[in-house]
Coordinates of C-alpha atoms in Angstrom, one line a residue:
Chain A
M1 CA 140.0 85.4 -21.8
N2 CA 142.4 83.9 -19.4
F3 CA 143.4 80.4 -20.5
R4 CA 143.3 79.2 -16.9
Q5 CA 139.7 80.0 -16.5
P6 CA 138.2 76.7 -17.8
F7 CA 140.5 74.7 -15.5
I8 CA 139.4 76.8 -12.5
L9 CA 135.8 76.3 -13.4
L10 CA 136.4 72.5 -13.6
L11 CA 138.1 72.6 -10.3
K12 CA 135.2 74.5 -8.7
T13 CA 132.5 72.1 -10.1
S14 CA 134.5 69.0 -9.1
R15 CA 134.8 70.4 -5.6
F16 CA 131.0 70.8 -5.6
L17 CA 130.5 67.3 -6.9
L18 CA 132.8 65.9 -4.2
L19 CA 131.0 67.8 -1.5
T20 CA 127.7 66.3 -2.6
A21 CA 128.9 62.9 -3.5
F22 CA 130.6 62.2 -0.2
P23 CA 127.6 62.4 2.0
V24 CA 125.6 60.2 -0.4
L25 CA 128.4 57.7 -0.4
I26 CA 128.8 57.6 3.3
V27 CA 125.0 57.3 3.9
S28 CA 124.8 54.5 1.3
V29 CA 127.6 52.5 2.9
A30 CA 126.6 53.1 6.5
W31 CA 122.9 52.3 5.8
P32 CA 121.9 49.2 7.7
N33 CA 121.8 46.2 5.4
K34 CA 118.1 45.5 5.7
P35 CA 115.9 44.1 3.0
S36 CA 114.6 46.7 0.6
L37 CA 111.1 48.0 1.4
A38 CA 110.1 47.1 -2.2
A39 CA 109.8 43.4 -1.5
S40 CA 107.1 41.6 -3.5
T41 CA 103.7 41.6 -1.9
I42 CA 101.8 38.4 -1.3
E43 CA 99.5 39.2 -4.2
Q44 CA 102.4 39.7 -6.5
I45 CA 103.9 36.4 -5.5
S46 CA 100.6 34.6 -6.0
L47 CA 100.5 36.1 -9.5
D48 CA 104.0 34.9 -10.2
Q49 CA 103.0 31.5 -9.0
K50 CA 99.9 31.5 -11.2
A51 CA 101.9 32.5 -14.3
F52 CA 104.6 29.9 -13.6
R53 CA 102.0 27.1 -13.3
E54 CA 100.1 28.2 -16.3
F55 CA 103.2 28.1 -18.4
F56 CA 103.8 24.4 -17.4
S57 CA 100.2 23.4 -17.7
N58 CA 100.3 24.7 -21.3
R59 CA 103.6 23.0 -22.0
F60 CA 102.6 19.6 -20.6
P61 CA 98.8 19.7 -20.7
E62 CA 98.3 16.0 -19.7
L63 CA 100.6 16.1 -16.7
E64 CA 98.8 16.5 -13.3
L65 CA 100.2 19.1 -11.0
T66 CA 101.1 16.7 -8.2
R67 CA 103.3 14.6 -10.5
Y68 CA 105.8 17.5 -11.1
S69 CA 107.5 16.5 -7.8
E70 CA 109.0 13.5 -9.5
G71 CA 111.0 15.8 -11.8
A72 CA 112.0 14.7 -15.3
P73 CA 110.7 11.1 -14.9
A74 CA 107.2 12.5 -14.8
L75 CA 107.4 14.0 -18.3
P76 CA 106.1 12.3 -21.4
Q77 CA 109.5 12.9 -23.0
F78 CA 111.0 10.5 -20.4
S79 CA 108.8 7.6 -21.5
R80 CA 111.6 5.7 -23.1
Q81 CA 113.5 5.6 -19.8
R82 CA 110.4 5.4 -17.6
A83 CA 110.3 1.6 -17.4
G84 CA 113.8 1.6 -15.8
Y85 CA 112.7 4.3 -13.3
D86 CA 109.7 2.2 -12.3
L87 CA 111.7 -1.0 -11.9
L88 CA 114.3 0.8 -9.8
K89 CA 111.6 2.3 -7.6
A90 CA 110.3 -1.2 -6.8
A91 CA 113.5 -1.7 -4.7
P92 CA 115.0 1.7 -4.6
P93 CA 118.8 1.8 -4.3
Y94 CA 118.6 4.5 -1.6
D95 CA 117.0 2.1 0.9
S96 CA 120.3 0.9 2.3
V97 CA 121.5 4.5 2.7
L98 CA 118.3 5.4 4.5
R99 CA 118.7 2.5 6.9
E100 CA 122.2 3.7 7.7
A101 CA 121.1 7.3 8.2
A102 CA 118.1 6.2 10.4
A103 CA 120.7 4.9 12.9
L104 CA 122.2 8.4 13.0
W105 CA 118.8 9.8 14.3
K106 CA 118.8 7.4 17.2
Q107 CA 122.5 7.5 18.0
P108 CA 123.2 9.5 21.2
L109 CA 125.2 12.7 20.8
A110 CA 128.0 13.9 23.1
N111 CA 125.6 14.9 25.9
G112 CA 123.3 11.9 25.5
S113 CA 120.6 13.6 23.6
T114 CA 119.6 12.4 20.1
L115 CA 118.7 14.0 16.8
T116 CA 115.1 12.7 17.2
Q117 CA 114.8 14.5 20.5
C118 CA 116.1 17.8 18.9
F119 CA 113.4 17.6 16.3
S120 CA 110.5 16.8 18.6
G121 CA 109.1 20.3 18.5
K122 CA 110.2 21.3 15.0
P123 CA 107.8 21.9 12.1
P124 CA 107.3 19.2 9.5
P125 CA 109.6 19.2 6.5
T126 CA 106.9 20.6 4.3
A127 CA 107.3 24.0 6.1
Y128 CA 111.0 24.2 5.5
P129 CA 112.8 26.6 4.8
F130 CA 111.3 29.0 7.3
L131 CA 112.3 32.2 9.1
F132 CA 112.6 32.3 12.9
E133 CA 114.1 35.2 14.8
G134 CA 115.6 36.7 11.7
V135 CA 117.4 33.5 10.7
V136 CA 116.5 31.2 7.8
H137 CA 116.3 27.6 8.9
T138 CA 116.8 24.7 6.5
L139 CA 116.7 21.1 7.5
E140 CA 120.5 20.9 6.9
S141 CA 121.2 23.9 9.2
D142 CA 118.8 22.6 11.9
I143 CA 120.4 19.2 11.9
N144 CA 123.9 20.6 12.2
D145 CA 122.8 23.1 14.9
C146 CA 121.5 20.2 16.9
F147 CA 124.9 18.5 16.6
V148 CA 126.7 21.6 17.7
K149 CA 124.3 22.4 20.6
N150 CA 124.7 18.9 22.0
G151 CA 128.5 19.1 21.9
S152 CA 129.1 16.9 18.8
Q153 CA 130.9 17.7 15.5
P154 CA 128.5 18.9 12.8
L155 CA 128.2 16.9 9.6
E156 CA 130.0 18.1 6.5
L157 CA 127.6 19.9 4.2
D158 CA 128.6 17.8 1.2
S159 CA 129.2 14.5 3.1
G160 CA 126.2 12.7 1.7
M161 CA 125.4 11.6 5.3
L162 CA 123.7 15.0 6.0
A163 CA 121.6 14.6 2.8
A164 CA 120.7 11.1 4.0
A165 CA 119.8 12.4 7.4
V166 CA 117.5 15.0 5.8
A167 CA 115.9 12.2 3.7
V168 CA 115.1 10.2 6.8
Y169 CA 113.2 13.1 8.2
K170 CA 111.4 13.8 5.0
N171 CA 110.5 10.2 4.1
P172 CA 107.5 9.7 6.3
F173 CA 106.0 12.9 5.0
R174 CA 106.1 11.8 1.3
G175 CA 103.0 13.0 -0.4
Q176 CA 102.2 15.9 1.9
P177 CA 101.9 19.3 0.3
I178 CA 104.6 22.0 0.6
D179 CA 103.5 24.9 2.7
I180 CA 105.9 27.8 3.1
D181 CA 105.1 30.9 5.2
I182 CA 105.7 34.0 3.2
R183 CA 104.1 36.5 5.5
D184 CA 107.4 37.9 6.7
Q185 CA 108.8 40.6 4.6
Q186 CA 112.4 39.2 5.0
V187 CA 111.2 36.0 3.4
R188 CA 109.7 37.9 0.5
A189 CA 112.9 39.8 0.1
L190 CA 114.8 36.5 -0.1
Y191 CA 112.1 35.3 -2.6
D192 CA 112.9 38.3 -4.8
E193 CA 116.6 37.5 -4.6
G194 CA 116.0 33.9 -5.5
K195 CA 113.8 34.9 -8.3
Q196 CA 116.5 37.2 -9.7
Y197 CA 119.1 34.4 -9.4
F198 CA 116.7 32.0 -11.2
W199 CA 116.1 34.2 -14.2
A200 CA 119.4 36.0 -14.5
K201 CA 122.0 34.7 -17.0
R202 CA 125.5 33.8 -15.9
G203 CA 128.5 31.8 -16.7
Q204 CA 130.5 30.9 -19.8
M205 CA 127.4 29.7 -21.6
N206 CA 125.3 32.7 -20.7
L207 CA 122.5 30.5 -19.3
S208 CA 120.0 31.2 -16.6
C209 CA 118.3 28.5 -14.6
A210 CA 115.1 29.3 -16.5
N211 CA 116.7 28.8 -20.0
C212 CA 117.0 25.1 -19.4
H213 CA 114.3 24.4 -16.8
V214 CA 111.5 26.6 -18.1
H215 CA 112.0 27.4 -21.8
N216 CA 113.5 24.0 -22.6
A217 CA 111.9 21.8 -20.0
G218 CA 111.2 18.4 -21.5
N219 CA 113.7 18.9 -24.3
Q220 CA 116.8 16.7 -24.5
L221 CA 120.3 17.7 -23.7
R222 CA 122.3 14.8 -25.1
G223 CA 120.8 11.7 -23.4
E224 CA 119.1 13.7 -20.7
V225 CA 115.6 15.1 -20.4
L226 CA 115.6 18.5 -18.9
S227 CA 113.4 18.6 -15.8
P228 CA 110.7 21.2 -15.3
A229 CA 111.5 24.0 -12.8
L230 CA 108.1 23.4 -11.2
G231 CA 108.7 20.7 -8.7
H232 CA 112.4 21.3 -8.3
G233 CA 113.3 20.7 -4.7
A234 CA 110.2 18.6 -3.9
G235 CA 112.2 15.5 -4.7
F236 CA 115.4 16.4 -2.8
P237 CA 117.5 15.0 -1.2
A238 CA 117.8 12.7 -4.2
F239 CA 119.7 9.5 -4.8
S240 CA 121.5 9.8 -8.1
M241 CA 123.1 7.1 -10.1
R242 CA 125.2 9.5 -12.1
E243 CA 128.8 10.5 -11.6
F244 CA 129.0 14.1 -10.4
S245 CA 131.6 16.7 -10.5
K246 CA 132.5 17.9 -7.1
P247 CA 133.6 21.5 -6.8
T248 CA 137.1 21.5 -5.4
N249 CA 137.4 25.3 -5.1
V250 CA 134.1 27.0 -4.9
E251 CA 135.3 30.4 -6.0
G252 CA 137.5 29.1 -8.8
G253 CA 135.0 26.5 -9.9
G254 CA 137.6 23.7 -10.4
A255 CA 135.8 20.3 -10.6
Q256 CA 136.6 16.7 -10.3
P257 CA 134.2 13.8 -10.9
V258 CA 133.1 11.8 -7.8
T259 CA 130.1 9.6 -7.2
R260 CA 127.8 11.0 -4.6
P261 CA 124.8 8.8 -4.1
M262 CA 122.6 11.0 -1.9
Q263 CA 122.6 14.6 -2.8
N264 CA 120.9 17.6 -1.2
L265 CA 119.4 20.5 -3.1
H266 CA 122.3 23.0 -2.8
E267 CA 124.8 20.4 -4.0
R268 CA 122.5 20.0 -7.1
Y269 CA 122.6 23.8 -7.5
Q270 CA 126.4 23.7 -7.4
Q271 CA 126.3 20.9 -10.0
C272 CA 124.0 22.9 -12.2
N273 CA 126.3 26.0 -12.0
I274 CA 129.3 23.9 -12.9
I275 CA 127.8 22.3 -16.0
A276 CA 126.5 25.7 -17.2
G277 CA 130.1 27.1 -16.8
A278 CA 129.3 29.3 -13.9
A279 CA 131.2 29.5 -10.6
P280 CA 129.3 27.5 -7.9
L281 CA 128.4 29.3 -4.7
A282 CA 129.0 27.9 -1.2
L283 CA 126.5 25.4 0.2
Q284 CA 123.9 27.1 2.5
S285 CA 125.0 30.5 1.1
Q286 CA 122.4 33.3 1.2
T287 CA 121.8 33.2 -2.6
Y288 CA 121.2 29.4 -2.6
L289 CA 118.9 29.8 0.4
A290 CA 117.0 32.5 -1.5
L291 CA 116.8 30.2 -4.6
E292 CA 115.5 27.4 -2.4
I293 CA 112.8 29.7 -1.0
Y294 CA 111.9 30.9 -4.5
Q295 CA 111.5 27.3 -5.7
A296 CA 109.7 26.2 -2.6
V297 CA 107.2 29.0 -3.0
M298 CA 106.7 28.1 -6.6
N299 CA 106.1 24.5 -5.5
S300 CA 103.5 25.4 -2.9
D301 CA 100.8 22.6 -2.6
L302 CA 102.9 20.1 -4.5
P303 CA 103.6 16.9 -2.6
I304 CA 107.1 16.3 -1.4
D305 CA 108.7 13.2 -3.0
A306 CA 111.8 12.8 -1.0
P307 CA 114.1 11.0 -1.2
G308 CA 113.9 11.1 -5.0
L309 CA 115.5 8.9 -7.5
R310 CA 117.5 10.3 -10.4
P311 CA 118.4 7.4 -12.7
Chain B
M1 CA 180.4 12.1 -33.4
Y2 CA 176.8 11.9 -32.0
S3 CA 175.0 11.2 -35.3
K4 CA 171.4 11.7 -36.1
R5 CA 170.9 7.9 -36.5
R6 CA 172.5 7.3 -33.1
F7 CA 170.3 10.0 -31.5
L8 CA 167.2 8.4 -32.9
K9 CA 168.3 5.0 -31.7
H10 CA 168.9 6.3 -28.2
L11 CA 165.6 8.2 -28.2
G12 CA 163.8 5.0 -29.1
C13 CA 165.5 3.1 -26.3
W14 CA 164.6 5.8 -23.8
F15 CA 161.0 5.8 -24.9
T16 CA 160.8 2.1 -24.7
F17 CA 162.2 1.8 -21.2
S18 CA 160.4 4.8 -19.8
L19 CA 157.0 3.7 -21.2
F20 CA 157.4 0.1 -20.3
P21 CA 156.7 0.5 -16.5
A22 CA 153.6 2.6 -17.4
C23 CA 152.2 -0.4 -19.2
L24 CA 152.8 -2.9 -16.4
H25 CA 149.3 -2.5 -15.0
R26 CA 148.1 -4.0 -18.2
F27 CA 149.9 -7.2 -17.4
A28 CA 148.8 -7.0 -13.8
Y29 CA 145.1 -6.9 -14.8
A30 CA 145.6 -9.4 -17.6
A31 CA 145.7 -12.3 -15.1
D32 CA 142.3 -11.3 -13.6
S33 CA 140.6 -10.4 -16.9
N34 CA 141.4 -14.0 -17.9
H35 CA 139.3 -15.2 -15.0
V36 CA 137.0 -17.9 -16.3
D37 CA 133.8 -18.8 -14.6
P38 CA 133.9 -22.5 -13.7
R39 CA 130.4 -23.0 -15.0
P40 CA 130.5 -23.6 -18.8
E41 CA 127.4 -21.7 -19.6
F42 CA 128.7 -18.6 -17.9
A43 CA 132.2 -19.0 -19.4
A44 CA 130.8 -19.2 -23.0
D45 CA 131.3 -16.2 -25.3
Q46 CA 128.7 -17.3 -27.9
I47 CA 125.0 -17.4 -27.3
A48 CA 124.7 -20.8 -29.1
T49 CA 127.2 -22.2 -26.7
V50 CA 125.2 -20.8 -23.8
L51 CA 122.0 -22.3 -25.0
E52 CA 123.7 -25.6 -25.7
S53 CA 125.1 -25.9 -22.2
A54 CA 122.1 -24.3 -20.3
L55 CA 119.1 -25.7 -22.2
G56 CA 120.6 -28.5 -24.2
S57 CA 119.4 -27.1 -27.6
T58 CA 119.8 -24.1 -29.8
D59 CA 116.5 -24.7 -31.5
T60 CA 114.4 -21.6 -30.5
A61 CA 111.2 -19.9 -31.7
D62 CA 109.7 -16.5 -31.1
D63 CA 107.2 -16.5 -28.2
A64 CA 104.8 -13.7 -27.8
T65 CA 103.8 -14.7 -24.2
I66 CA 107.2 -13.8 -22.9
R67 CA 107.2 -10.2 -21.7
I68 CA 110.4 -8.3 -21.1
E69 CA 110.2 -5.0 -19.1
V70 CA 113.4 -2.9 -19.7
P71 CA 114.0 0.7 -20.4
L72 CA 114.3 1.6 -24.1
V73 CA 117.0 4.1 -23.1
S74 CA 119.1 3.7 -20.0
G75 CA 121.3 6.5 -18.6
S76 CA 123.6 4.1 -16.8
K77 CA 125.2 1.0 -18.2
E78 CA 126.1 -0.2 -14.7
V79 CA 122.5 -0.6 -13.6
V80 CA 120.0 -1.7 -16.2
P81 CA 116.9 -3.1 -14.4
F82 CA 114.8 -5.7 -16.1
R83 CA 111.7 -7.8 -15.3
I84 CA 110.8 -10.9 -17.3
T85 CA 107.4 -12.6 -17.3
A86 CA 107.2 -16.0 -18.8
P87 CA 104.0 -18.1 -18.2
G88 CA 104.6 -21.7 -17.7
A89 CA 108.4 -21.5 -17.9
E90 CA 110.5 -24.2 -16.2
K91 CA 113.8 -22.6 -16.9
I92 CA 114.7 -19.1 -18.0
V93 CA 118.0 -17.9 -19.6
V94 CA 118.6 -14.2 -19.9
V95 CA 121.4 -13.1 -22.2
A96 CA 122.9 -9.7 -23.1
H97 CA 124.2 -9.7 -26.6
P98 CA 126.7 -6.9 -26.2
N99 CA 128.6 -8.5 -23.3
S100 CA 131.7 -10.5 -23.9
H101 CA 130.2 -13.3 -21.7
P102 CA 126.5 -13.0 -22.7
L103 CA 124.8 -15.0 -20.0
L104 CA 123.4 -12.7 -17.4
M105 CA 121.2 -15.0 -15.4
L106 CA 119.9 -18.6 -15.4
V107 CA 116.8 -19.3 -13.4
D108 CA 116.2 -22.9 -12.6
N109 CA 113.8 -25.0 -10.5
I110 CA 110.9 -22.6 -11.2
D111 CA 107.9 -23.7 -9.3
E112 CA 105.3 -21.1 -10.3
P113 CA 102.6 -21.1 -13.0
V114 CA 103.8 -17.7 -14.2
A115 CA 107.5 -17.1 -13.7
V116 CA 108.4 -13.5 -13.1
V117 CA 112.1 -12.8 -12.5
T118 CA 113.8 -9.5 -11.8
G119 CA 117.4 -8.4 -12.0
R120 CA 119.8 -5.6 -12.7
A121 CA 122.3 -6.0 -15.4
R122 CA 125.6 -4.4 -16.5
L123 CA 125.9 -3.9 -20.2
D124 CA 129.1 -3.2 -22.2
H125 CA 127.3 -1.4 -25.0
S126 CA 123.9 -0.7 -26.3
G127 CA 122.3 -3.9 -27.6
D128 CA 119.7 -6.6 -27.2
I129 CA 118.6 -8.4 -24.1
T130 CA 117.1 -11.8 -25.0
C131 CA 115.1 -14.1 -22.8
Y132 CA 114.9 -17.8 -23.6
A133 CA 112.3 -19.8 -21.7
L134 CA 112.0 -23.6 -21.7
K135 CA 108.5 -24.9 -21.4
N136 CA 107.2 -28.4 -22.4
G137 CA 110.5 -29.1 -24.2
Q138 CA 110.2 -26.0 -26.4
I139 CA 112.4 -23.0 -26.1
G140 CA 110.6 -19.7 -26.6
R141 CA 112.4 -16.4 -27.2
A142 CA 111.8 -12.7 -26.8
T143 CA 114.1 -9.8 -27.4
R144 CA 114.2 -6.1 -26.4
R145 CA 116.8 -3.6 -27.4
I146 CA 118.4 -1.2 -24.9
E147 CA 120.2 2.0 -25.9
L148 CA 122.7 3.4 -23.5
S149 CA 122.9 7.1 -23.3
G150 CA 125.8 8.5 -21.2
H151 CA 124.9 11.2 -18.8
W152 CA 125.9 14.4 -20.5
E153 CA 127.2 15.8 -17.2
S154 CA 130.0 13.2 -17.3
F155 CA 131.3 14.8 -20.4
S156 CA 131.3 18.4 -19.3
Chain C
M1 CA 133.1 -11.2 5.2
T2 CA 129.4 -10.5 5.6
Y3 CA 127.3 -8.5 3.2
P4 CA 124.0 -7.1 4.4
T5 CA 121.0 -8.8 2.8
S6 CA 117.5 -7.5 2.8
L7 CA 114.3 -9.0 1.6
K8 CA 111.4 -6.8 0.6
L9 CA 107.9 -8.1 -0.2
A10 CA 105.6 -5.9 -2.4
K11 CA 102.2 -6.6 -3.9
Y12 CA 102.5 -7.5 -7.6
Q13 CA 99.2 -8.0 -9.5
S14 CA 97.5 -10.9 -7.7
G15 CA 100.7 -12.2 -6.0
V16 CA 103.6 -10.9 -4.0
E17 CA 107.0 -9.9 -5.5
A18 CA 110.0 -10.8 -3.3
L19 CA 113.0 -8.5 -4.0
C20 CA 116.3 -9.4 -2.4
E21 CA 119.0 -6.7 -2.2
I22 CA 122.5 -7.8 -1.3
L23 CA 125.1 -5.0 -0.7
H24 CA 127.8 -6.9 -2.5
P25 CA 130.5 -5.3 -4.6
M26 CA 130.2 -7.9 -7.4
Y27 CA 133.9 -7.6 -8.4
A28 CA 134.1 -8.9 -12.0
G29 CA 137.9 -8.4 -12.3
D30 CA 137.6 -6.9 -15.8
S31 CA 138.2 -3.3 -15.1
K32 CA 140.7 -1.6 -12.8
Q33 CA 139.4 -3.8 -10.0
S34 CA 141.7 -6.8 -9.8
E35 CA 139.6 -8.8 -7.3
V36 CA 137.1 -11.3 -8.6
N37 CA 134.1 -12.0 -6.3
Y38 CA 130.5 -12.1 -7.4
I39 CA 127.4 -13.8 -6.4
T40 CA 126.8 -17.1 -8.2
R41 CA 123.6 -18.5 -6.7
V42 CA 120.4 -17.1 -5.1
V43 CA 117.6 -19.4 -4.0
F44 CA 114.1 -18.2 -3.1
R45 CA 112.0 -20.5 -0.9
L46 CA 108.4 -20.2 0.2
N47 CA 107.6 -22.1 3.4
D48 CA 110.9 -24.1 2.9
R49 CA 110.0 -25.1 -0.6
V50 CA 112.3 -24.0 -3.4
K51 CA 110.5 -21.7 -5.7
A52 CA 113.3 -20.4 -7.9
E53 CA 117.0 -20.8 -8.1
F54 CA 119.0 -18.0 -9.7
L55 CA 122.4 -18.6 -11.1
L56 CA 124.2 -15.3 -11.7
G57 CA 127.2 -14.3 -13.7
K58 CA 129.6 -11.4 -13.3
Y59 CA 127.5 -9.1 -15.5
I60 CA 125.0 -8.4 -12.7
S61 CA 125.3 -4.9 -11.3
R62 CA 126.9 -3.9 -8.0
N63 CA 124.5 -4.3 -4.9
P64 CA 122.4 -6.7 -6.9
V65 CA 118.6 -6.9 -6.6
V66 CA 117.1 -10.1 -7.8
G67 CA 113.5 -11.0 -7.3
T68 CA 110.6 -13.3 -8.2
V69 CA 106.9 -13.3 -7.9
F70 CA 104.9 -15.8 -5.8
N71 CA 101.4 -16.1 -7.3
N72 CA 99.6 -18.0 -4.6
V73 CA 100.5 -16.8 -1.1
E74 CA 98.6 -16.3 2.1
S75 CA 99.1 -14.1 5.0
G76 CA 101.6 -15.5 7.4
D77 CA 103.6 -17.4 4.7
S78 CA 107.3 -17.3 5.2
V79 CA 109.7 -16.3 2.4
Q80 CA 113.4 -17.1 2.7
V81 CA 116.3 -16.2 0.4
S82 CA 119.8 -17.5 0.6
W83 CA 122.8 -16.7 -1.6
Q84 CA 126.5 -17.6 -2.0
D85 CA 129.3 -16.0 -3.9
I86 CA 132.4 -17.3 -5.7
A87 CA 134.6 -16.7 -2.6
G88 CA 132.3 -18.9 -0.5
N89 CA 130.5 -16.1 1.4
R90 CA 126.9 -16.8 2.2
G91 CA 124.0 -14.8 3.4
Q92 CA 120.2 -15.1 3.9
A93 CA 117.2 -13.1 4.8
T94 CA 113.6 -14.0 5.8
A95 CA 110.3 -12.1 5.6
T96 CA 106.7 -12.9 6.4
V97 CA 103.8 -12.1 4.1
K98 CA 101.4 -9.7 5.8

């Protein structure tokens, strides 16, 4: 037997492999980036929702469903701090921030129009985020779009003023149930992406969102009571009395402590990523939008409680 | 010859003179931290002194009618809300034991049958908040303890 | 220097709780902040009659909220609050019981 024979055989098979692999590779790269056809159905989502709620109703049997919007302060484990929360709520420290932001809604933009006029035909905050003409709209993106369309500079996503502006829009709707439209397949594909992000482990501590906010909801992490995942987002933007770490470099995850009184949901997601040792993503990035949609769908029918207070 | 002894001496000098400017801010703030409140009851660092100058007596007794609403655990030491209900009180003194100047608030000229006062305190450490209420010449007293728990995020 | 003052009335048991919020820095001069300026006196009045006089020290938190409850109030009663700080700044706010 010629000693070259095995090499020739290998060469022939590899040529065959290359010939078959290339078309597959080209097709997979060139395939339009559309959501997969296997997005969850509405029935599957309602089953997810039912299982999620059942878990929490078993964990906190005495807690009414509507009270989950308050976050950790609603839990019986928070009772030792609850008096402080109630006393602060009597004259909430975010009132002055809201008064300041309310002026922003009336202030004329570069072409004379106002933010209030922009939002005259928009859906109520309970319907956000929603899909329109293939684009996901959040309150933050709609406010900034209004600024851009009317010739003004958009607000910075982490400025605190944007969160306060969102809070002004949400405040009159406090107590109304969240109602997200999931009929569109693209929304359901985003729901799946958000669900994957919520349950997947990541970061130096190998934690998923669910590790803390589902399996350990109500348990203590040092002085903090972990909030339940059900109700997350219903109380945002939230006024926080804590000192937060601000991501200086989103990709690298470097952080420095700053005090940010009013905080929107994506900023909280970044914060959660940082404290779990994971790299935070950009504000309004697709993954965070997907996570927001996932949580909003889970919160369907829960009342919004924004702006919230995180003592 | 540059001896070991001389080297150490020079090293000491360099350390002293290089670290001295770094400590200057201590002296800069020292003047302000010595700020003394012109009112004797607020300048006092002992609760007995506070009571003596605010209520004229240190003779106090437990009073179950005084109600103090405070959180048992507070996440922030900068904002600790409290509400005190003292029926029939003419004068209320609120002190925080852990603070270097314990008097938080003195409420005078109360013209209500049931005095209810609200405030937000800063605390130096975990400790007691005590309310002294003067009614009919007697000083009633009630105490609640507050534990401060730092937000764990601040440590990460 | 003016510091915004707001007065909020809320129902409390059978009476009305008046909560006064003053956006004041309350510099105590004991940390890295060298300035000393804090509110020393807050007076609540109901229909021009003094109902409670608060004397405050430097251990009151930033943007302080102080309040008291008026047990016997009627609709249309006027509540006034006035304050002064150690630097001599003053402020006041008024609200009407609904």
